[in-house]
Amino acid sequence: MAKPSLRSALDREVGEINDDLLRLNKLVDRAIVRSVDSLKRRDRALAQQVIDEDVEINELRFKIEENCLALIATQQPAAGDLRSIIAAMHMVVEMERMGDHATGIAKTVIKMGDEPLLKPLIDIPRMAELAREMLRSSLIAYTERDAIKARAVAELDDEMDALYRAIFDELVQIMSQTPDSASRATYLLWCAHNLERIGDRVTNIAERVVFITTGDMKELND
Amino acid sequence: MHSKIEVRDLDFYYGSLQALRAISMLIWERQITALIGPSGCGKSTFLRCLNRMNDDIPGARMTGEVLIEGEDIYRREVDVVELRRRVGMVFQKPNPFPQSVFDNVAFGPRVLGLVDGRGELGELVERSLARAALWDEVKDDLGRDALGLSLGEQQRLCIARVLAVEPEIILMDEPCSALDPIATLRIEELMRQLRERYTIVIVTHNMHQAARVSDRTGLFWLGELVEFEETGKIFTRPGQRLTEDYITGRMG
């Protein structure tokens, strides 16, 4: 049974912030999917759409941040409530930057023009799927205030790093053997790097979830 | 850091009603210690144990020890008047005497014979009013009636009156509950200045005041000390569920 609360105004507004965070999550997930789809299909119109839609992500991030600030100023939250609100403020920054990484992939797709891909895409779509899974799981850990699930998300980042390292090594090898392929290899490297950074940012979200639930601030992946 | 007050296993009863249970705590010198908790939780009773203000309550009984600088203040030979000079108290409602500002502050030193001559007394009154951040407002007319001061000024006058007898510890029982927000902030600012010289223990209903002003905070609940920790920790990551529920307003 829910505990009786004298803080219904605070609870309601925290609920609205949580709803907005989930909306932001959806927008970021959509940006990741579309940016990698645009790469797979070499669809510059779709890539441009990802860039244009990033505005929505930025606006929602600022809206959430402003609501958090107003909540702190008007409701003086403490302890767990305060940690949740401060964590939400950090999380929206991470999510907004993930949107920027997706935009980075989309910009690369536009830059690539009609040049054929250097190699078939295998690991980059896998990285994208892993990034989405991590993001989804981190939001579940957040809504359920589950530190164990949050730590599990951070462990997935090791897989992400391993995929990135494999792609990196492969592309560097191709570049050293066929220097003419350098620019096309670099495009793919940028895309992979953006996805790897998304994994790092999801890990930061997982760290915030651990902070909300336990009060401990520490790196989950060194 | 040096502990100024040590409380050991203190129980307190009003007749058959137990108001405090097994309270043990160390209060550090030159810190502000805030005691919070709902009405009737025992925090004011506890505060009054620290200068034996409960002694005269019929049927009241206490066990355990309260040591100041290592000496038990409940020993038979302790001079209670001298104890209350060392451990001054500021109350919820400003209670100046219906006398001049000067005489209010001079009252304690005169009664206790702390000074020789008018000149020395004048210096002590000025110093006390200055430390209570009231001097600038009253220096031009120390003969004015204390009851003509604003409530915030009256409370600072009461603090000056405590300071005039050169205490070591100042107990404050809801010192701002009768004051407006600006007067409240002035008292809080004053407390931070006083902390340089004195050990302060404040009982407050205002959790945000405890958060703003104190170094350490203790939560009392049904006569027990639930948690006593650094204020920053209490208000961001308390160790006890009860503390979390109380300070986030999720208590039934």
XYZ file of C-alpha atoms in Angstrom:
474
model
C 0.000 0.000 0.000
C 1.313 3.425 -0.877
C 2.465 5.495 2.030
C 0.282 8.522 2.797
C 2.006 11.565 1.382
C 1.858 15.180 2.404
C 3.728 15.991 -0.770
C 1.096 15.410 -3.435
C 2.153 18.527 -5.388
C 5.765 17.372 -5.382
C 4.784 13.813 -6.302
C 2.606 15.019 -9.174
C 5.335 17.200 -10.613
C 7.980 14.483 -10.230
C 5.536 12.210 -12.096
C 5.330 14.746 -14.941
C 9.117 14.918 -15.130
C 9.267 11.130 -15.307
C 6.713 11.115 -18.144
C 8.795 13.669 -20.037
C 11.939 11.597 -19.478
C 10.219 8.588 -21.035
C 9.144 10.745 -23.993
C 12.708 11.963 -24.381
C 13.877 8.367 -24.294
C 11.506 7.538 -27.169
C 12.766 10.465 -29.236
C 16.389 9.465 -28.688
C 15.652 5.843 -29.517
C 13.934 6.943 -32.725
C 16.956 9.075 -33.647
C 19.329 6.125 -33.153
C 17.136 3.805 -35.258
C 16.682 6.326 -38.048
C 20.308 7.405 -38.177
C 21.532 3.815 -38.575
C 18.718 3.064 -41.045
C 19.792 6.061 -43.073
C 23.305 4.626 -43.112
C 22.114 1.149 -44.087
C 19.848 2.451 -46.848
C 22.098 5.379 -47.747
C 18.999 7.528 -47.380
C 20.088 11.154 -47.134
C 16.525 12.415 -46.795
C 16.085 10.248 -43.703
C 19.470 11.441 -42.401
C 18.312 15.043 -42.840
C 15.124 14.191 -40.954
C 17.209 12.936 -38.002
C 19.115 16.248 -37.998
C 15.902 18.289 -38.181
C 14.183 16.297 -35.441
C 17.073 16.822 -33.037
C 15.466 20.189 -32.243
C 12.606 18.342 -30.516
C 15.088 16.476 -28.314
C 16.877 19.701 -27.388
C 13.626 21.475 -26.563
C 12.331 18.655 -24.400
C 15.669 18.496 -22.571
C 15.430 22.204 -21.689
C 11.796 21.852 -20.681
C 12.645 19.026 -18.264
C 15.600 20.948 -16.876
C 13.464 24.038 -16.280
C 10.780 21.960 -14.560
C 13.399 20.401 -12.288
C 14.757 23.829 -11.369
C 11.270 25.141 -10.617
C 10.567 22.081 -8.500
C 13.708 22.575 -6.436
C 12.918 26.265 -5.963
C 9.276 25.814 -5.041
C 9.078 22.456 -3.252
C 12.467 22.217 -1.513
C 12.833 18.474 -2.037
C 15.238 16.548 0.194
C 16.899 13.137 0.371
C 15.503 10.631 -2.159
C 13.285 13.243 -3.835
C 16.226 15.601 -4.236
C 18.459 12.842 -5.583
C 15.796 11.870 -8.152
C 15.423 15.414 -9.412
C 19.158 16.083 -9.582
C 19.633 12.741 -11.336
C 16.897 13.598 -13.846
C 18.748 16.826 -14.643
C 21.902 14.860 -15.401
C 20.050 12.193 -17.339
C 18.432 14.646 -19.739
C 21.836 16.079 -20.587
C 23.107 12.578 -21.371
C 20.037 11.836 -23.492
C 20.296 15.094 -25.374
C 23.925 14.308 -26.173
C 22.869 10.840 -27.411
C 20.618 12.691 -29.830
C 23.686 14.631 -30.942
C 25.566 11.384 -31.542
C 22.697 10.109 -33.710
C 22.828 13.426 -35.551
C 26.572 12.863 -35.969
C 25.845 9.583 -37.769
C 23.224 11.301 -39.943
C 25.677 14.056 -40.885
C 28.226 11.420 -41.848
C 25.633 9.739 -44.070
C 25.078 13.041 -45.875
C 28.818 13.625 -46.174
C 29.313 10.159 -47.694
C 27.138 11.122 -50.653
C 26.908 8.273 -53.146
C 30.245 6.696 -52.336
C 29.758 2.929 -51.927
C 30.185 1.491 -48.456
C 33.661 0.142 -47.768
C 32.286 -3.106 -46.411
C 28.936 -4.668 -45.557
C 27.422 -3.328 -42.329
C 27.400 -6.010 -39.678
C 28.821 -4.729 -36.422
C 27.480 -1.154 -36.650
C 23.824 -2.311 -36.690
C 24.699 -4.643 -33.808
C 26.140 -1.723 -31.882
C 22.979 0.277 -32.591
C 20.762 -2.540 -31.299
C 22.936 -2.860 -28.220
C 22.762 0.895 -27.606
C 18.969 0.760 -27.821
C 18.790 -2.191 -25.459
C 21.046 -0.418 -22.981
C 18.968 2.745 -23.150
C 15.711 0.843 -22.737
C 17.075 -1.124 -19.775
C 18.476 1.992 -18.112
C 15.050 3.627 -18.224
C 13.465 0.499 -16.749
C 16.086 0.577 -13.975
C 15.236 4.252 -13.462
C 11.469 3.824 -13.289
C 11.816 0.790 -11.011
C 14.592 2.437 -8.960
C 16.572 -0.769 -9.349
C 20.330 -0.467 -8.763
C 20.957 -4.099 -9.730
C 19.384 -3.570 -13.150
C 21.361 -0.342 -13.512
C 24.629 -2.148 -12.855
C 23.659 -4.796 -15.414
C 23.249 -2.026 -18.005
C 26.752 -0.795 -17.281
C 28.081 -4.302 -17.863
C 26.568 -4.291 -21.352
C 28.856 -1.381 -22.148
C 31.800 -3.799 -22.095
C 30.177 -5.603 -25.012
C 29.756 -2.267 -26.773
C 33.411 -1.394 -26.250
C 34.481 -4.817 -27.568
C 32.421 -4.340 -30.734
C 33.884 -0.903 -31.245
C 37.421 -2.160 -30.760
C 36.840 -4.930 -33.335
C 35.501 -2.438 -35.893
C 38.318 -0.028 -35.145
C 41.005 -2.678 -35.617
C 39.420 -3.963 -38.819
C 39.094 -0.490 -40.346
C 42.606 0.545 -39.391
C 43.907 -2.600 -41.008
C 41.968 -1.871 -44.214
C 43.297 1.694 -44.228
C 46.890 0.544 -43.832
C 46.519 -1.984 -46.637
C 44.574 0.204 -49.035
C 45.255 3.867 -48.278
C 42.745 4.949 -50.932
C 39.988 3.616 -48.718
C 40.909 5.950 -45.832
C 38.056 8.390 -46.228
C 35.400 5.666 -46.567
C 36.864 3.794 -43.590
C 36.866 6.993 -41.565
C 33.147 7.533 -42.244
C 32.362 4.140 -40.764
C 34.703 4.772 -37.890
C 32.838 7.994 -37.053
C 29.529 6.155 -37.058
C 30.894 3.409 -34.809
C 32.454 5.988 -32.515
C 29.138 7.817 -32.116
C 27.453 4.569 -31.102
C 30.241 3.736 -28.678
C 29.751 7.167 -27.064
C 26.020 6.486 -26.730
C 26.955 3.387 -24.732
C 29.111 5.524 -22.431
C 26.266 7.971 -21.903
C 23.804 5.209 -21.075
C 26.345 4.022 -18.532
C 26.273 7.512 -17.005
C 22.486 7.218 -16.725
C 22.929 3.860 -14.986
C 25.300 5.548 -12.535
C 22.603 8.131 -11.777
C 20.089 5.366 -11.085
C 22.506 3.836 -8.597
C 22.882 7.304 -7.048
C 19.115 7.723 -6.700
C 18.644 4.357 -5.043
C 21.741 4.149 -2.858
C 23.106 7.699 -2.566
C 26.474 6.435 -3.807
C 28.192 8.370 -6.558
C 30.633 6.206 -8.399
C 31.794 5.176 -11.842
C 30.311 1.878 -12.960
C 32.827 1.397 -15.763
C 36.352 2.590 -15.320
C 37.141 18.109 16.989
C 36.248 18.484 20.615
C 32.967 17.296 22.107
C 31.452 19.966 24.317
C 28.473 18.012 25.550
C 28.179 14.290 26.020
C 24.836 12.702 26.775
C 24.855 9.141 28.008
C 21.857 6.878 28.010
C 19.388 9.541 29.022
C 15.810 8.587 29.927
C 13.277 11.211 30.934
C 9.832 10.812 32.431
C 6.921 13.172 33.068
C 5.306 11.132 35.841
C 4.645 7.744 34.262
C 5.050 9.048 30.722
C 8.449 8.341 29.247
C 9.419 11.323 27.088
C 12.986 10.336 26.195
C 14.484 6.891 25.730
C 18.147 5.969 25.926
C 19.477 9.109 24.267
C 23.233 9.136 23.778
C 24.947 11.787 21.731
C 28.085 13.863 21.408
C 27.654 17.546 20.630
C 30.738 19.138 19.129
C 32.193 22.395 20.295
C 31.622 25.444 18.092
C 29.163 23.711 15.880
C 25.478 24.245 15.365
C 23.519 21.137 16.221
C 19.904 21.079 15.070
C 17.263 18.862 16.626
C 14.230 18.162 14.470
C 11.148 16.006 14.765
C 7.383 16.298 15.090
C 5.644 17.962 18.050
C 5.858 15.860 21.172
C 8.881 13.864 19.983
C 10.980 14.986 22.965
C 13.375 17.405 21.308
C 12.529 20.390 23.541
C 12.543 18.188 26.626
C 15.992 17.036 25.603
C 17.172 20.607 25.052
C 16.019 21.582 28.538
C 17.928 18.659 30.021
C 21.120 20.356 28.847
C 20.835 23.179 31.373
C 18.554 21.542 33.926
C 15.512 23.584 32.992
C 13.369 20.524 33.703
C 14.489 20.337 37.346
C 11.495 22.211 38.677
C 8.802 20.332 36.788
C 6.730 18.369 39.334
C 6.894 14.614 38.765
C 9.717 14.876 36.231
C 12.497 12.336 36.551
C 15.672 11.711 34.634
C 18.263 8.948 34.509
C 21.503 8.879 32.594
C 24.197 11.514 32.382
C 24.763 14.886 30.783
C 28.417 15.879 30.764
C 29.700 19.296 29.787
C 33.448 19.371 29.328
C 33.456 15.943 30.927
C 31.633 16.981 34.105
C 28.211 15.653 35.018
C 25.904 18.675 35.346
C 23.455 16.680 37.461
C 25.837 16.166 40.349
C 24.442 17.447 43.636
C 27.117 20.084 44.130
C 26.630 21.744 40.754
C 25.544 25.381 41.056
C 22.518 25.549 38.745
C 22.678 29.352 38.425
C 26.280 29.094 37.276
C 25.339 26.208 34.956
C 22.656 28.356 33.307
C 25.185 31.158 32.871
C 27.442 28.752 31.008
C 24.531 27.247 29.105
C 22.233 30.081 28.045
C 18.820 29.720 26.482
C 16.846 31.616 23.869
C 13.146 30.908 23.725
C 10.488 30.691 21.054
C 8.915 34.029 21.873
C 11.213 36.983 22.489
C 10.901 37.810 26.192
C 12.689 41.073 26.919
C 12.163 42.669 30.307
C 9.988 45.810 30.283
C 13.077 47.930 30.723
C 15.546 49.797 28.569
C 17.678 48.035 25.982
C 20.746 48.739 28.143
C 19.208 47.373 31.325
C 18.059 44.217 29.567
C 21.595 43.376 28.541
C 23.125 44.636 31.793
C 20.737 42.598 33.935
C 22.683 39.325 33.990
C 26.142 40.815 34.530
C 24.751 42.994 37.346
C 23.003 40.146 39.129
C 26.007 37.871 38.761
C 28.483 40.612 39.624
C 30.488 40.010 36.482
C 31.773 43.577 36.075
C 33.216 46.422 38.103
C 31.896 49.861 37.447
C 29.739 51.577 34.881
C 32.479 51.809 32.235
C 33.175 48.105 32.167
C 29.451 47.336 32.151
C 28.989 49.707 29.213
C 31.699 47.905 27.290
C 30.154 44.522 28.012
C 26.701 45.726 26.899
C 28.145 47.155 23.687
C 30.137 43.999 22.968
C 27.104 41.784 23.587
C 24.835 43.900 21.392
C 27.473 43.948 18.658
C 27.871 40.158 18.778
C 24.108 39.840 18.582
C 24.148 42.056 15.463
C 21.923 44.639 17.150
C 24.384 47.373 18.134
C 24.043 49.477 14.995
C 20.279 49.614 15.346
C 20.163 50.622 19.014
C 23.452 52.414 19.746
C 21.942 55.888 19.416
C 19.360 55.278 22.120
C 20.239 52.532 24.567
C 17.674 53.977 26.945
C 14.728 53.172 24.716
C 12.103 50.712 25.885
C 13.007 47.183 24.757
C 9.355 46.382 24.149
C 9.317 49.052 21.428
C 11.727 47.026 19.277
C 10.492 44.846 16.420
C 10.098 41.139 17.205
C 13.277 40.301 15.301
C 15.190 42.980 17.228
C 13.698 41.759 20.512
C 14.929 38.243 19.741
C 18.421 39.544 18.987
C 18.230 41.522 22.245
C 17.441 38.279 24.066
C 20.468 36.717 22.396
C 22.581 39.728 23.498
C 21.260 39.186 27.038
C 22.472 35.597 26.927
C 25.848 36.639 25.497
C 26.321 39.270 28.203
C 26.884 36.607 30.852
C 29.585 35.033 28.681
C 28.181 31.578 28.129
C 29.878 28.645 26.392
C 26.771 27.022 25.028
C 23.585 28.593 23.657
C 20.398 26.563 23.523
C 17.728 27.847 21.166
C 14.180 26.564 21.335
C 12.422 27.492 18.091
C 14.031 30.949 18.138
C 12.525 32.056 14.830
C 9.002 30.686 15.000
C 7.557 34.113 15.884
C 9.623 35.956 13.285
C 9.068 36.923 9.651
C 11.340 35.425 6.948
C 13.771 38.360 6.856
C 14.128 38.488 10.638
C 14.569 34.700 10.536
C 17.423 34.952 8.035
C 19.083 37.615 10.204
C 18.997 35.283 13.203
C 20.379 32.446 11.072
C 23.191 34.687 9.849
C 23.849 35.676 13.452
C 23.967 32.009 14.481
C 26.667 31.369 11.909
C 28.703 34.238 13.394
C 28.127 33.055 16.973
C 29.301 29.596 16.018
C 32.848 30.992 15.885
C 32.774 31.364 19.675
C 29.918 29.309 21.044
C 28.428 25.839 20.825
C 24.821 26.129 19.661
C 22.007 23.627 19.947
C 18.774 24.594 18.201
C 15.390 22.941 18.265
C 13.415 23.777 15.166
C 10.218 22.711 13.465
C 11.521 24.211 10.285
C 13.487 21.472 8.551
C 14.828 23.879 5.994
C 16.185 26.043 8.777
C 18.021 23.025 10.161
C 19.335 22.324 6.658
C 20.453 25.933 6.130
C 22.061 26.643 9.437
C 23.332 23.545 11.195
C 26.443 21.389 10.988
C 24.795 18.292 12.373
C 21.158 17.308 12.630
C 19.424 14.861 14.922
C 15.941 13.471 14.299
C 13.847 12.714 17.366
C 10.847 10.424 17.040
C 8.642 9.223 19.898
C 11.317 10.081 22.430
C 14.141 8.356 20.599
C 17.056 9.766 18.679
C 16.546 8.080 15.310
C 19.574 9.446 13.494
C 22.253 12.009 14.232
C 24.531 12.875 11.355
C 26.145 15.629 9.374
C 23.408 17.893 8.082
C 24.466 17.530 4.447
C 24.139 13.767 4.718
C 20.817 13.850 6.560
C 19.207 15.981 3.868
C 20.642 14.187 0.836
C 21.123 10.548 1.836
C 19.835 9.779 5.291
C 20.742 6.415 6.729
C 17.359 5.585 8.227
C 14.078 5.011 6.424
C 12.275 6.979 9.151
C 14.511 9.992 8.559
C 13.924 9.768 4.816
C 10.163 9.615 5.323
C 10.170 12.493 7.798
C 12.253 14.933 5.824
C 10.557 14.171 2.530
C 7.122 14.664 4.116
C 6.026 11.100 3.603
C 5.042 10.498 7.156
C 1.398 9.577 7.694
